[in-house]
């Protein structure tokens, strides 16, 4: 079953602009993770934010988490053409399982 | 570090044959491996979770006799698609983790086409 829902589902921007992707989920979580997938390839882990954290940074990435609204956002600043990919949020729910429940994904296109 | 490989990267087979996909953690011991399936332009759907030395746990709706999973060592898990049919054509991705990690490390995926 899928838990997360990314918004928007597709985004096209110019190089240098910022890209913001939102993710909503339905249940309580241990953590929320963002992954990137280049076309036809595996997933690359970008960043993890725990349920007791509100914001996290990694390079050009900024992730926020609002557990009261069950939502997260991923901000990519100063985008590059190489950022073109699909982005997925995934949650780990409490209960001891390490299972990731993925959202539907969002296709980001950064035009040079 | 944390590299996961899959083999083969793509496979074409005739309907009715069985196909084995290998997933290896190259530089760490994976206590848990996960198998996902992804249809074009869709998200990843977890098929099963396998722990080394024990039977895999399958997600609802996934036929365990159809998708055989073996996790015989801490670095290798295999997925066998038995009696493959065209509807089994998909992108299969594995991931691996151990007790020290909060994240999963993904393989590059295997594209299966059943004719």
mmCIF file with all atom_site columns, C-alpha atoms in Angstrom:
data_model
loop_
_atom_site.group_PDB
_atom_site.id
_atom_site.type_symbol
_atom_site.label_atom_id
_atom_site.label_alt_id
_atom_site.label_comp_id
_atom_site.label_asym_id
_atom_site.label_entity_id
_atom_site.label_seq_id
_atom_site.pdbx_PDB_ins_code
_atom_site.Cartn_x
_atom_site.Cartn_y
_atom_site.Cartn_z
_atom_site.occupancy
_atom_site.B_iso_or_equiv
_atom_site.pdbx_formal_charge
_atom_site.auth_seq_id
_atom_site.auth_comp_id
_atom_site.auth_asym_id
_atom_site.auth_atom_id
_atom_site.pdbx_PDB_model_num
ATOM 1   C CA . UNK A 1 1   ? 0.000  0.000   0.000   1.00 0.00 ? 1   UNK A CA 1
ATOM 2   C CA . UNK A 1 2   ? 1.148  3.563   -0.559  1.00 0.00 ? 2   UNK A CA 1
ATOM 3   C CA . UNK A 1 3   ? 1.207  6.141   2.149   1.00 0.00 ? 3   UNK A CA 1
ATOM 4   C CA . UNK A 1 4   ? 2.793  9.250   0.787   1.00 0.00 ? 4   UNK A CA 1
ATOM 5   C CA . UNK A 1 5   ? 1.469  11.498  -1.878  1.00 0.00 ? 5   UNK A CA 1
ATOM 6   C CA . UNK A 1 6   ? 3.814  13.948  -3.508  1.00 0.00 ? 6   UNK A CA 1
ATOM 7   C CA . UNK A 1 7   ? 2.618  17.275  -4.746  1.00 0.00 ? 7   UNK A CA 1
ATOM 8   C CA . UNK A 1 8   ? 3.019  18.430  -7.452  1.00 0.00 ? 8   UNK A CA 1
ATOM 9   C CA . UNK A 1 9   ? 3.352  15.240  -9.467  1.00 0.00 ? 9   UNK A CA 1
ATOM 10  C CA . UNK A 1 10  ? 5.418  16.948  -12.126 1.00 0.00 ? 10  UNK A CA 1
ATOM 11  C CA . UNK A 1 11  ? 7.448  20.135  -12.022 1.00 0.00 ? 11  UNK A CA 1
ATOM 12  C CA . UNK A 1 12  ? 9.453  21.836  -14.738 1.00 0.00 ? 12  UNK A CA 1
ATOM 13  C CA . UNK A 1 13  ? 11.789 24.711  -13.834 1.00 0.00 ? 13  UNK A CA 1
ATOM 14  C CA . UNK A 1 14  ? 14.797 26.553  -15.165 1.00 0.00 ? 14  UNK A CA 1
ATOM 15  C CA . UNK A 1 15  ? 18.308 25.923  -13.947 1.00 0.00 ? 15  UNK A CA 1
ATOM 16  C CA . UNK A 1 16  ? 19.095 28.094  -10.946 1.00 0.00 ? 16  UNK A CA 1
ATOM 17  C CA . UNK A 1 17  ? 15.537 28.178  -9.663  1.00 0.00 ? 17  UNK A CA 1
ATOM 18  C CA . UNK A 1 18  ? 14.427 26.498  -6.480  1.00 0.00 ? 18  UNK A CA 1
ATOM 19  C CA . UNK A 1 19  ? 12.212 23.422  -6.555  1.00 0.00 ? 19  UNK A CA 1
ATOM 20  C CA . UNK A 1 20  ? 9.807  22.542  -3.770  1.00 0.00 ? 20  UNK A CA 1
ATOM 21  C CA . UNK A 1 21  ? 8.103  19.194  -3.475  1.00 0.00 ? 21  UNK A CA 1
ATOM 22  C CA . UNK A 1 22  ? 5.529  18.326  -0.869  1.00 0.00 ? 22  UNK A CA 1
ATOM 23  C CA . UNK A 1 23  ? 4.617  14.973  0.609   1.00 0.00 ? 23  UNK A CA 1
ATOM 24  C CA . UNK A 1 24  ? 1.614  14.061  2.702   1.00 0.00 ? 24  UNK A CA 1
ATOM 25  C CA . UNK A 1 25  ? 1.153  10.830  4.602   1.00 0.00 ? 25  UNK A CA 1
ATOM 26  C CA . UNK A 1 26  ? -1.590 9.196   6.581   1.00 0.00 ? 26  UNK A CA 1
ATOM 27  C CA . UNK A 1 27  ? -0.248 7.410   9.658   1.00 0.00 ? 27  UNK A CA 1
ATOM 28  C CA . UNK A 1 28  ? 2.175  8.164   12.467  1.00 0.00 ? 28  UNK A CA 1
ATOM 29  C CA . UNK A 1 29  ? 5.795  7.649   11.481  1.00 0.00 ? 29  UNK A CA 1
ATOM 30  C CA . UNK A 1 30  ? 9.229  6.970   12.900  1.00 0.00 ? 30  UNK A CA 1
ATOM 31  C CA . UNK A 1 31  ? 10.931 8.863   10.131  1.00 0.00 ? 31  UNK A CA 1
ATOM 32  C CA . UNK A 1 32  ? 10.421 10.161  6.628   1.00 0.00 ? 32  UNK A CA 1
ATOM 33  C CA . UNK A 1 33  ? 12.973 9.813   3.884   1.00 0.00 ? 33  UNK A CA 1
ATOM 34  C CA . UNK A 1 34  ? 13.425 11.333  0.460   1.00 0.00 ? 34  UNK A CA 1
ATOM 35  C CA . UNK A 1 35  ? 14.886 9.417   -2.446  1.00 0.00 ? 35  UNK A CA 1
ATOM 36  C CA . UNK A 1 36  ? 15.830 10.310  -5.994  1.00 0.00 ? 36  UNK A CA 1
ATOM 37  C CA . UNK A 1 37  ? 15.519 8.028   -8.987  1.00 0.00 ? 37  UNK A CA 1
ATOM 38  C CA . UNK A 1 38  ? 17.064 8.744   -12.330 1.00 0.00 ? 38  UNK A CA 1
ATOM 39  C CA . UNK A 1 39  ? 15.215 7.266   -15.271 1.00 0.00 ? 39  UNK A CA 1
ATOM 40  C CA . UNK A 1 40  ? 15.370 3.473   -15.269 1.00 0.00 ? 40  UNK A CA 1
ATOM 41  C CA . UNK A 1 41  ? 17.761 3.318   -12.364 1.00 0.00 ? 41  UNK A CA 1
ATOM 42  C CA . UNK A 1 42  ? 17.756 2.460   -8.677  1.00 0.00 ? 42  UNK A CA 1
ATOM 43  C CA . UNK A 1 43  ? 17.010 4.863   -5.879  1.00 0.00 ? 43  UNK A CA 1
ATOM 44  C CA . UNK A 1 44  ? 19.480 7.137   -4.178  1.00 0.00 ? 44  UNK A CA 1
ATOM 45  C CA . UNK A 1 45  ? 18.862 8.118   -0.578  1.00 0.00 ? 45  UNK A CA 1
ATOM 46  C CA . UNK A 1 46  ? 18.863 11.887  -0.141  1.00 0.00 ? 46  UNK A CA 1
ATOM 47  C CA . UNK A 1 47  ? 17.908 12.714  3.401   1.00 0.00 ? 47  UNK A CA 1
ATOM 48  C CA . UNK A 1 48  ? 16.138 11.319  6.454   1.00 0.00 ? 48  UNK A CA 1
ATOM 49  C CA . UNK A 1 49  ? 14.180 13.320  9.002   1.00 0.00 ? 49  UNK A CA 1
ATOM 50  C CA . UNK A 1 50  ? 12.990 11.784  12.228  1.00 0.00 ? 50  UNK A CA 1
ATOM 51  C CA . UNK A 1 51  ? 9.553  12.324  13.687  1.00 0.00 ? 51  UNK A CA 1
ATOM 52  C CA . UNK A 1 52  ? 10.938 14.552  16.453  1.00 0.00 ? 52  UNK A CA 1
ATOM 53  C CA . UNK A 1 53  ? 12.781 16.788  13.991  1.00 0.00 ? 53  UNK A CA 1
ATOM 54  C CA . UNK A 1 54  ? 11.272 19.721  12.182  1.00 0.00 ? 54  UNK A CA 1
ATOM 55  C CA . UNK A 1 55  ? 13.923 20.713  9.684   1.00 0.00 ? 55  UNK A CA 1
ATOM 56  C CA . UNK A 1 56  ? 17.084 19.298  8.236   1.00 0.00 ? 56  UNK A CA 1
ATOM 57  C CA . UNK A 1 57  ? 19.650 20.481  5.724   1.00 0.00 ? 57  UNK A CA 1
ATOM 58  C CA . UNK A 1 58  ? 22.067 18.640  3.482   1.00 0.00 ? 58  UNK A CA 1
ATOM 59  C CA . UNK A 1 59  ? 23.938 20.688  0.917   1.00 0.00 ? 59  UNK A CA 1
ATOM 60  C CA . UNK A 1 60  ? 21.359 22.225  -1.409  1.00 0.00 ? 60  UNK A CA 1
ATOM 61  C CA . UNK A 1 61  ? 18.569 20.192  0.150   1.00 0.00 ? 61  UNK A CA 1
ATOM 62  C CA . UNK A 1 62  ? 16.259 21.361  2.902   1.00 0.00 ? 62  UNK A CA 1
ATOM 63  C CA . UNK A 1 63  ? 13.603 19.107  4.351   1.00 0.00 ? 63  UNK A CA 1
ATOM 64  C CA . UNK A 1 64  ? 10.849 20.094  6.733   1.00 0.00 ? 64  UNK A CA 1
ATOM 65  C CA . UNK A 1 65  ? 8.473  17.869  8.635   1.00 0.00 ? 65  UNK A CA 1
ATOM 66  C CA . UNK A 1 66  ? 5.141  18.822  10.172  1.00 0.00 ? 66  UNK A CA 1
ATOM 67  C CA . UNK A 1 67  ? 3.798  15.835  12.048  1.00 0.00 ? 67  UNK A CA 1
ATOM 68  C CA . UNK A 1 68  ? 0.624  17.684  13.042  1.00 0.00 ? 68  UNK A CA 1
ATOM 69  C CA . UNK A 1 69  ? -0.245 18.083  9.381   1.00 0.00 ? 69  UNK A CA 1
ATOM 70  C CA . UNK A 1 70  ? 1.388  14.800  8.386   1.00 0.00 ? 70  UNK A CA 1
ATOM 71  C CA . UNK A 1 71  ? 3.364  16.504  5.689   1.00 0.00 ? 71  UNK A CA 1
ATOM 72  C CA . UNK A 1 72  ? 6.918  17.103  4.585   1.00 0.00 ? 72  UNK A CA 1
ATOM 73  C CA . UNK A 1 73  ? 8.567  19.280  2.001   1.00 0.00 ? 73  UNK A CA 1
ATOM 74  C CA . UNK A 1 74  ? 11.794 18.936  0.085   1.00 0.00 ? 74  UNK A CA 1
ATOM 75  C CA . UNK A 1 75  ? 13.425 22.098  -1.193  1.00 0.00 ? 75  UNK A CA 1
ATOM 76  C CA . UNK A 1 76  ? 16.215 21.943  -3.739  1.00 0.00 ? 76  UNK A CA 1
ATOM 77  C CA . UNK A 1 77  ? 17.946 25.283  -4.048  1.00 0.00 ? 77  UNK A CA 1
ATOM 78  C CA . UNK A 1 78  ? 19.828 26.569  -7.065  1.00 0.00 ? 78  UNK A CA 1
ATOM 79  C CA . UNK A 1 79  ? 18.700 23.640  -9.176  1.00 0.00 ? 79  UNK A CA 1
ATOM 80  C CA . UNK A 1 80  ? 20.886 22.093  -11.843 1.00 0.00 ? 80  UNK A CA 1
ATOM 81  C CA . UNK A 1 81  ? 20.062 20.103  -14.951 1.00 0.00 ? 81  UNK A CA 1
ATOM 82  C CA . UNK A 1 82  ? 21.543 17.076  -13.167 1.00 0.00 ? 82  UNK A CA 1
ATOM 83  C CA . UNK A 1 83  ? 18.760 17.334  -10.572 1.00 0.00 ? 83  UNK A CA 1
ATOM 84  C CA . UNK A 1 84  ? 16.315 16.152  -13.239 1.00 0.00 ? 84  UNK A CA 1
ATOM 85  C CA . UNK A 1 85  ? 14.875 12.938  -11.802 1.00 0.00 ? 85  UNK A CA 1
ATOM 86  C CA . UNK A 1 86  ? 11.894 11.473  -10.008 1.00 0.00 ? 86  UNK A CA 1
ATOM 87  C CA . UNK A 1 87  ? 11.702 12.173  -6.298  1.00 0.00 ? 87  UNK A CA 1
ATOM 88  C CA . UNK A 1 88  ? 9.926  9.971   -3.780  1.00 0.00 ? 88  UNK A CA 1
ATOM 89  C CA . UNK A 1 89  ? 9.104  10.394  -0.149  1.00 0.00 ? 89  UNK A CA 1
ATOM 90  C CA . UNK A 1 90  ? 8.923  7.259   1.960   1.00 0.00 ? 90  UNK A CA 1
ATOM 91  C CA . UNK A 1 91  ? 7.896  6.704   5.538   1.00 0.00 ? 91  UNK A CA 1
ATOM 92  C CA . UNK A 1 92  ? 8.843  4.202   8.196   1.00 0.00 ? 92  UNK A CA 1
ATOM 93  C CA . UNK A 1 93  ? 5.972  3.504   10.526  1.00 0.00 ? 93  UNK A CA 1
ATOM 94  C CA . UNK A 1 94  ? 6.289  2.553   14.215  1.00 0.00 ? 94  UNK A CA 1
ATOM 95  C CA . UNK A 1 95  ? 6.225  -1.126  15.054  1.00 0.00 ? 95  UNK A CA 1
ATOM 96  C CA . UNK A 1 96  ? 9.752  -2.392  14.605  1.00 0.00 ? 96  UNK A CA 1
ATOM 97  C CA . UNK A 1 97  ? 9.503  -3.088  10.901  1.00 0.00 ? 97  UNK A CA 1
ATOM 98  C CA . UNK A 1 98  ? 12.015 -1.335  8.669   1.00 0.00 ? 98  UNK A CA 1
ATOM 99  C CA . UNK A 1 99  ? 9.537  -1.261  5.807   1.00 0.00 ? 99  UNK A CA 1
ATOM 100 C CA . UNK A 1 100 ? 9.501  1.826   3.648   1.00 0.00 ? 100 UNK A CA 1
ATOM 101 C CA . UNK A 1 101 ? 6.146  2.944   2.297   1.00 0.00 ? 101 UNK A CA 1
ATOM 102 C CA . UNK A 1 102 ? 6.658  5.058   -0.792  1.00 0.00 ? 102 UNK A CA 1
ATOM 103 C CA . UNK A 1 103 ? 4.647  7.909   -2.165  1.00 0.00 ? 103 UNK A CA 1
ATOM 104 C CA . UNK A 1 104 ? 3.689  8.115   -5.806  1.00 0.00 ? 104 UNK A CA 1
ATOM 105 C CA . UNK A 1 105 ? 6.688  10.194  -6.769  1.00 0.00 ? 105 UNK A CA 1
ATOM 106 C CA . UNK A 1 106 ? 7.243  13.477  -8.499  1.00 0.00 ? 106 UNK A CA 1
ATOM 107 C CA . UNK A 1 107 ? 9.016  14.102  -11.763 1.00 0.00 ? 107 UNK A CA 1
ATOM 108 C CA . UNK A 1 108 ? 11.306 17.136  -11.678 1.00 0.00 ? 108 UNK A CA 1
ATOM 109 C CA . UNK A 1 109 ? 12.687 18.522  -14.910 1.00 0.00 ? 109 UNK A CA 1
ATOM 110 C CA . UNK A 1 110 ? 15.349 21.204  -14.703 1.00 0.00 ? 110 UNK A CA 1
ATOM 111 C CA . UNK A 1 111 ? 15.854 22.913  -18.033 1.00 0.00 ? 111 UNK A CA 1
ATOM 112 C CA . UNK A 1 112 ? 19.338 24.239  -18.811 1.00 0.00 ? 112 UNK A CA 1
ATOM 113 C CA . UNK B 2 1   ? 30.346 2.503   1.015   1.00 0.00 ? 1   UNK B CA 1
ATOM 114 C CA . UNK B 2 2   ? 26.906 0.854   1.110   1.00 0.00 ? 2   UNK B CA 1
ATOM 115 C CA . UNK B 2 3   ? 26.828 -0.451  -2.418  1.00 0.00 ? 3   UNK B CA 1
ATOM 116 C CA . UNK B 2 4   ? 24.170 -2.876  -3.558  1.00 0.00 ? 4   UNK B CA 1
ATOM 117 C CA . UNK B 2 5   ? 24.364 -4.668  -6.877  1.00 0.00 ? 5   UNK B CA 1
ATOM 118 C CA . UNK B 2 6   ? 21.790 -6.560  -8.872  1.00 0.00 ? 6   UNK B CA 1
ATOM 119 C CA . UNK B 2 7   ? 22.266 -9.126  -11.568 1.00 0.00 ? 7   UNK B CA 1
ATOM 120 C CA . UNK B 2 8   ? 21.190 -9.251  -14.293 1.00 0.00 ? 8   UNK B CA 1
ATOM 121 C CA . UNK B 2 9   ? 20.411 -5.641  -15.117 1.00 0.00 ? 9   UNK B CA 1
ATOM 122 C CA . UNK B 2 10  ? 17.904 -6.754  -17.726 1.00 0.00 ? 10  UNK B CA 1
ATOM 123 C CA . UNK B 2 11  ? 16.483 -10.020 -18.907 1.00 0.00 ? 11  UNK B CA 1
ATOM 124 C CA . UNK B 2 12  ? 14.152 -11.115 -21.689 1.00 0.00 ? 12  UNK B CA 1
ATOM 125 C CA . UNK B 2 13  ? 12.566 -14.512 -21.381 1.00 0.00 ? 13  UNK B CA 1
ATOM 126 C CA . UNK B 2 14  ? 9.810  -16.613 -22.873 1.00 0.00 ? 14  UNK B CA 1
ATOM 127 C CA . UNK B 2 15  ? 6.524  -17.076 -21.093 1.00 0.00 ? 15  UNK B CA 1
ATOM 128 C CA . UNK B 2 16  ? 6.613  -20.081 -18.777 1.00 0.00 ? 16  UNK B CA 1
ATOM 129 C CA . UNK B 2 17  ? 10.272 -19.912 -17.897 1.00 0.00 ? 17  UNK B CA 1
ATOM 130 C CA . UNK B 2 18  ? 11.710 -18.997 -14.503 1.00 0.00 ? 18  UNK B CA 1
ATOM 131 C CA . UNK B 2 19  ? 14.031 -16.078 -13.940 1.00 0.00 ? 19  UNK B CA 1
ATOM 132 C CA . UNK B 2 20  ? 16.399 -15.577 -11.022 1.00 0.00 ? 20  UNK B CA 1
ATOM 133 C CA . UNK B 2 21  ? 17.527 -12.129 -9.936  1.00 0.00 ? 21  UNK B CA 1
ATOM 134 C CA . UNK B 2 22  ? 20.406 -11.680 -7.511  1.00 0.00 ? 22  UNK B CA 1
ATOM 135 C CA . UNK B 2 23  ? 20.842 -8.860  -5.040  1.00 0.00 ? 23  UNK B CA 1
ATOM 136 C CA . UNK B 2 24  ? 24.189 -8.428  -3.299  1.00 0.00 ? 24  UNK B CA 1
ATOM 137 C CA . UNK B 2 25  ? 25.408 -6.030  -0.652  1.00 0.00 ? 25  UNK B CA 1
ATOM 138 C CA . UNK B 2 26  ? 29.023 -5.481  -1.621  1.00 0.00 ? 26  UNK B CA 1
ATOM 139 C CA . UNK B 2 27  ? 30.544 -3.755  1.365   1.00 0.00 ? 27  UNK B CA 1
ATOM 140 C CA . UNK B 2 28  ? 28.284 -4.424  4.309   1.00 0.00 ? 28  UNK B CA 1
ATOM 141 C CA . UNK B 2 29  ? 26.353 -7.270  5.815   1.00 0.00 ? 29  UNK B CA 1
ATOM 142 C CA . UNK B 2 30  ? 22.653 -6.941  5.164   1.00 0.00 ? 30  UNK B CA 1
ATOM 143 C CA . UNK B 2 31  ? 20.484 -8.434  7.873   1.00 0.00 ? 31  UNK B CA 1
ATOM 144 C CA . UNK B 2 32  ? 17.425 -7.429  5.891   1.00 0.00 ? 32  UNK B CA 1
ATOM 145 C CA . UNK B 2 33  ? 16.784 -7.209  2.176   1.00 0.00 ? 33  UNK B CA 1
ATOM 146 C CA . UNK B 2 34  ? 13.694 -5.909  0.478   1.00 0.00 ? 34  UNK B CA 1
ATOM 147 C CA . UNK B 2 35  ? 12.273 -6.614  -2.953  1.00 0.00 ? 35  UNK B CA 1
ATOM 148 C CA . UNK B 2 36  ? 10.213 -4.019  -4.794  1.00 0.00 ? 36  UNK B CA 1
ATOM 149 C CA . UNK B 2 37  ? 8.398  -3.927  -8.074  1.00 0.00 ? 37  UNK B CA 1
ATOM 150 C CA . UNK B 2 38  ? 7.932  -0.778  -10.121 1.00 0.00 ? 38  UNK B CA 1
ATOM 151 C CA . UNK B 2 39  ? 5.715  -0.319  -13.153 1.00 0.00 ? 39  UNK B CA 1
ATOM 152 C CA . UNK B 2 40  ? 6.471  2.469   -15.646 1.00 0.00 ? 40  UNK B CA 1
ATOM 153 C CA . UNK B 2 41  ? 5.924  5.935   -14.226 1.00 0.00 ? 41  UNK B CA 1
ATOM 154 C CA . UNK B 2 42  ? 4.705  4.493   -10.959 1.00 0.00 ? 42  UNK B CA 1
ATOM 155 C CA . UNK B 2 43  ? 6.057  4.200   -7.473  1.00 0.00 ? 43  UNK B CA 1
ATOM 156 C CA . UNK B 2 44  ? 7.789  1.281   -5.819  1.00 0.00 ? 44  UNK B CA 1
ATOM 157 C CA . UNK B 2 45  ? 5.587  -1.400  -4.341  1.00 0.00 ? 45  UNK B CA 1
ATOM 158 C CA . UNK B 2 46  ? 7.132  -3.578  -1.664  1.00 0.00 ? 46  UNK B CA 1
ATOM 159 C CA . UNK B 2 47  ? 6.806  -7.247  -2.524  1.00 0.00 ? 47  UNK B CA 1
ATOM 160 C CA . UNK B 2 48  ? 8.558  -8.910  0.367   1.00 0.00 ? 48  UNK B CA 1
ATOM 161 C CA . UNK B 2 49  ? 11.034 -8.516  3.198   1.00 0.00 ? 49  UNK B CA 1
ATOM 162 C CA . UNK B 2 50  ? 13.691 -11.130 3.736   1.00 0.00 ? 50  UNK B CA 1
ATOM 163 C CA . UNK B 2 51  ? 15.882 -11.676 6.750   1.00 0.00 ? 51  UNK B CA 1
ATOM 164 C CA . UNK B 2 52  ? 19.000 -13.781 6.525   1.00 0.00 ? 52  UNK B CA 1
ATOM 165 C CA . UNK B 2 53  ? 18.322 -17.368 7.438   1.00 0.00 ? 53  UNK B CA 1
ATOM 166 C CA . UNK B 2 54  ? 14.562 -17.088 7.728   1.00 0.00 ? 54  UNK B CA 1
ATOM 167 C CA . UNK B 2 55  ? 11.556 -17.166 5.445   1.00 0.00 ? 55  UNK B CA 1
ATOM 168 C CA . UNK B 2 56  ? 10.575 -14.043 3.628   1.00 0.00 ? 56  UNK B CA 1
ATOM 169 C CA . UNK B 2 57  ? 7.566  -12.008 4.690   1.00 0.00 ? 57  UNK B CA 1
ATOM 170 C CA . UNK B 2 58  ? 5.367  -11.246 1.709   1.00 0.00 ? 58  UNK B CA 1
ATOM 171 C CA . UNK B 2 59  ? 3.099  -8.253  1.315   1.00 0.00 ? 59  UNK B CA 1
ATOM 172 C CA . UNK B 2 60  ? -0.592 -8.762  0.841   1.00 0.00 ? 60  UNK B CA 1
ATOM 173 C CA . UNK B 2 61  ? -1.426 -9.824  -2.691  1.00 0.00 ? 61  UNK B CA 1
ATOM 174 C CA . UNK B 2 62  ? 2.051  -11.095 -3.555  1.00 0.00 ? 62  UNK B CA 1
ATOM 175 C CA . UNK B 2 63  ? 2.113  -14.803 -4.351  1.00 0.00 ? 63  UNK B CA 1
ATOM 176 C CA . UNK B 2 64  ? 4.941  -16.443 -2.450  1.00 0.00 ? 64  UNK B CA 1
ATOM 177 C CA . UNK B 2 65  ? 4.919  -19.493 -4.717  1.00 0.00 ? 65  UNK B CA 1
ATOM 178 C CA . UNK B 2 66  ? 5.235  -17.217 -7.725  1.00 0.00 ? 66  UNK B CA 1
ATOM 179 C CA . UNK B 2 67  ? 8.004  -15.026 -6.354  1.00 0.00 ? 67  UNK B CA 1
ATOM 180 C CA . UNK B 2 68  ? 10.475 -17.200 -4.481  1.00 0.00 ? 68  UNK B CA 1
ATOM 181 C CA . UNK B 2 69  ? 12.870 -15.354 -2.232  1.00 0.00 ? 69  UNK B CA 1
ATOM 182 C CA . UNK B 2 70  ? 16.004 -16.807 -0.690  1.00 0.00 ? 70  UNK B CA 1
ATOM 183 C CA . UNK B 2 71  ? 18.289 -14.926 1.673   1.00 0.00 ? 71  UNK B CA 1
ATOM 184 C CA . UNK B 2 72  ? 20.940 -17.513 2.353   1.00 0.00 ? 72  UNK B CA 1
ATOM 185 C CA . UNK B 2 73  ? 23.739 -15.206 3.448   1.00 0.00 ? 73  UNK B CA 1
ATOM 186 C CA . UNK B 2 74  ? 24.244 -11.726 4.826   1.00 0.00 ? 74  UNK B CA 1
ATOM 187 C CA . UNK B 2 75  ? 25.297 -10.463 1.423   1.00 0.00 ? 75  UNK B CA 1
ATOM 188 C CA . UNK B 2 76  ? 23.008 -12.237 -1.015  1.00 0.00 ? 76  UNK B CA 1
ATOM 189 C CA . UNK B 2 77  ? 19.292 -12.484 -1.627  1.00 0.00 ? 77  UNK B CA 1
ATOM 190 C CA . UNK B 2 78  ? 17.667 -13.940 -4.709  1.00 0.00 ? 78  UNK B CA 1
ATOM 191 C CA . UNK B 2 79  ? 14.244 -13.448 -6.233  1.00 0.00 ? 79  UNK B CA 1
ATOM 192 C CA . UNK B 2 80  ? 13.008 -16.131 -8.598  1.00 0.00 ? 80  UNK B CA 1
ATOM 193 C CA . UNK B 2 81  ? 10.019 -15.345 -10.774 1.00 0.00 ? 81  UNK B CA 1
ATOM 194 C CA . UNK B 2 82  ? 8.586  -18.762 -11.507 1.00 0.00 ? 82  UNK B CA 1
ATOM 195 C CA . UNK B 2 83  ? 6.642  -19.587 -14.647 1.00 0.00 ? 83  UNK B CA 1
ATOM 196 C CA . UNK B 2 84  ? 6.869  -16.000 -15.780 1.00 0.00 ? 84  UNK B CA 1
ATOM 197 C CA . UNK B 2 85  ? 4.052  -14.441 -17.776 1.00 0.00 ? 85  UNK B CA 1
ATOM 198 C CA . UNK B 2 86  ? 3.925  -11.173 -19.719 1.00 0.00 ? 86  UNK B CA 1
ATOM 199 C CA . UNK B 2 87  ? 2.154  -9.465  -16.815 1.00 0.00 ? 87  UNK B CA 1
ATOM 200 C CA . UNK B 2 88  ? 5.242  -10.146 -14.682 1.00 0.00 ? 88  UNK B CA 1
ATOM 201 C CA . UNK B 2 89  ? 7.206  -7.788  -16.921 1.00 0.00 ? 89  UNK B CA 1
ATOM 202 C CA . UNK B 2 90  ? 8.366  -4.995  -14.675 1.00 0.00 ? 90  UNK B CA 1
ATOM 203 C CA . UNK B 2 91  ? 11.324 -3.295  -13.033 1.00 0.00 ? 91  UNK B CA 1
ATOM 204 C CA . UNK B 2 92  ? 12.433 -5.205  -9.937  1.00 0.00 ? 92  UNK B CA 1
ATOM 205 C CA . UNK B 2 93  ? 14.530 -3.377  -7.373  1.00 0.00 ? 93  UNK B CA 1
ATOM 206 C CA . UNK B 2 94  ? 16.133 -4.725  -4.231  1.00 0.00 ? 94  UNK B CA 1
ATOM 207 C CA . UNK B 2 95  ? 17.399 -2.848  -1.221  1.00 0.00 ? 95  UNK B CA 1
ATOM 208 C CA . UNK B 2 96  ? 19.473 -3.826  1.774   1.00 0.00 ? 96  UNK B CA 1
ATOM 209 C CA . UNK B 2 97  ? 19.947 -2.624  5.306   1.00 0.00 ? 97  UNK B CA 1
ATOM 210 C CA . UNK B 2 98  ? 21.443 -3.752  8.571   1.00 0.00 ? 98  UNK B CA 1
ATOM 211 C CA . UNK B 2 99  ? 20.567 -3.121  12.191  1.00 0.00 ? 99  UNK B CA 1
ATOM 212 C CA . UNK B 2 100 ? 22.914 -0.137  12.373  1.00 0.00 ? 100 UNK B CA 1
ATOM 213 C CA . UNK B 2 101 ? 21.283 1.746   9.515   1.00 0.00 ? 101 UNK B CA 1
ATOM 214 C CA . UNK B 2 102 ? 18.076 3.705   9.343   1.00 0.00 ? 102 UNK B CA 1
ATOM 215 C CA . UNK B 2 103 ? 18.157 3.834   5.574   1.00 0.00 ? 103 UNK B CA 1
ATOM 216 C CA . UNK B 2 104 ? 17.947 1.260   2.850   1.00 0.00 ? 104 UNK B CA 1
ATOM 217 C CA . UNK B 2 105 ? 20.504 1.081   0.079   1.00 0.00 ? 105 UNK B CA 1
ATOM 218 C CA . UNK B 2 106 ? 19.051 0.282   -3.293  1.00 0.00 ? 106 UNK B CA 1
ATOM 219 C CA . UNK B 2 107 ? 20.346 -1.797  -6.137  1.00 0.00 ? 107 UNK B CA 1
ATOM 220 C CA . UNK B 2 108 ? 20.251 -0.461  -9.705  1.00 0.00 ? 108 UNK B CA 1
ATOM 221 C CA . UNK B 2 109 ? 17.235 -2.596  -10.602 1.00 0.00 ? 109 UNK B CA 1
ATOM 222 C CA . UNK B 2 110 ? 16.522 -5.430  -13.023 1.00 0.00 ? 110 UNK B CA 1
ATOM 223 C CA . UNK B 2 111 ? 14.240 -4.928  -15.967 1.00 0.00 ? 111 UNK B CA 1
ATOM 224 C CA . UNK B 2 112 ? 12.311 -8.078  -16.830 1.00 0.00 ? 112 UNK B CA 1
ATOM 225 C CA . UNK B 2 113 ? 10.489 -8.523  -20.110 1.00 0.00 ? 113 UNK B CA 1
ATOM 226 C CA . UNK B 2 114 ? 8.461  -11.669 -20.567 1.00 0.00 ? 114 UNK B CA 1
ATOM 227 C CA . UNK B 2 115 ? 7.458  -12.409 -24.145 1.00 0.00 ? 115 UNK B CA 1
#
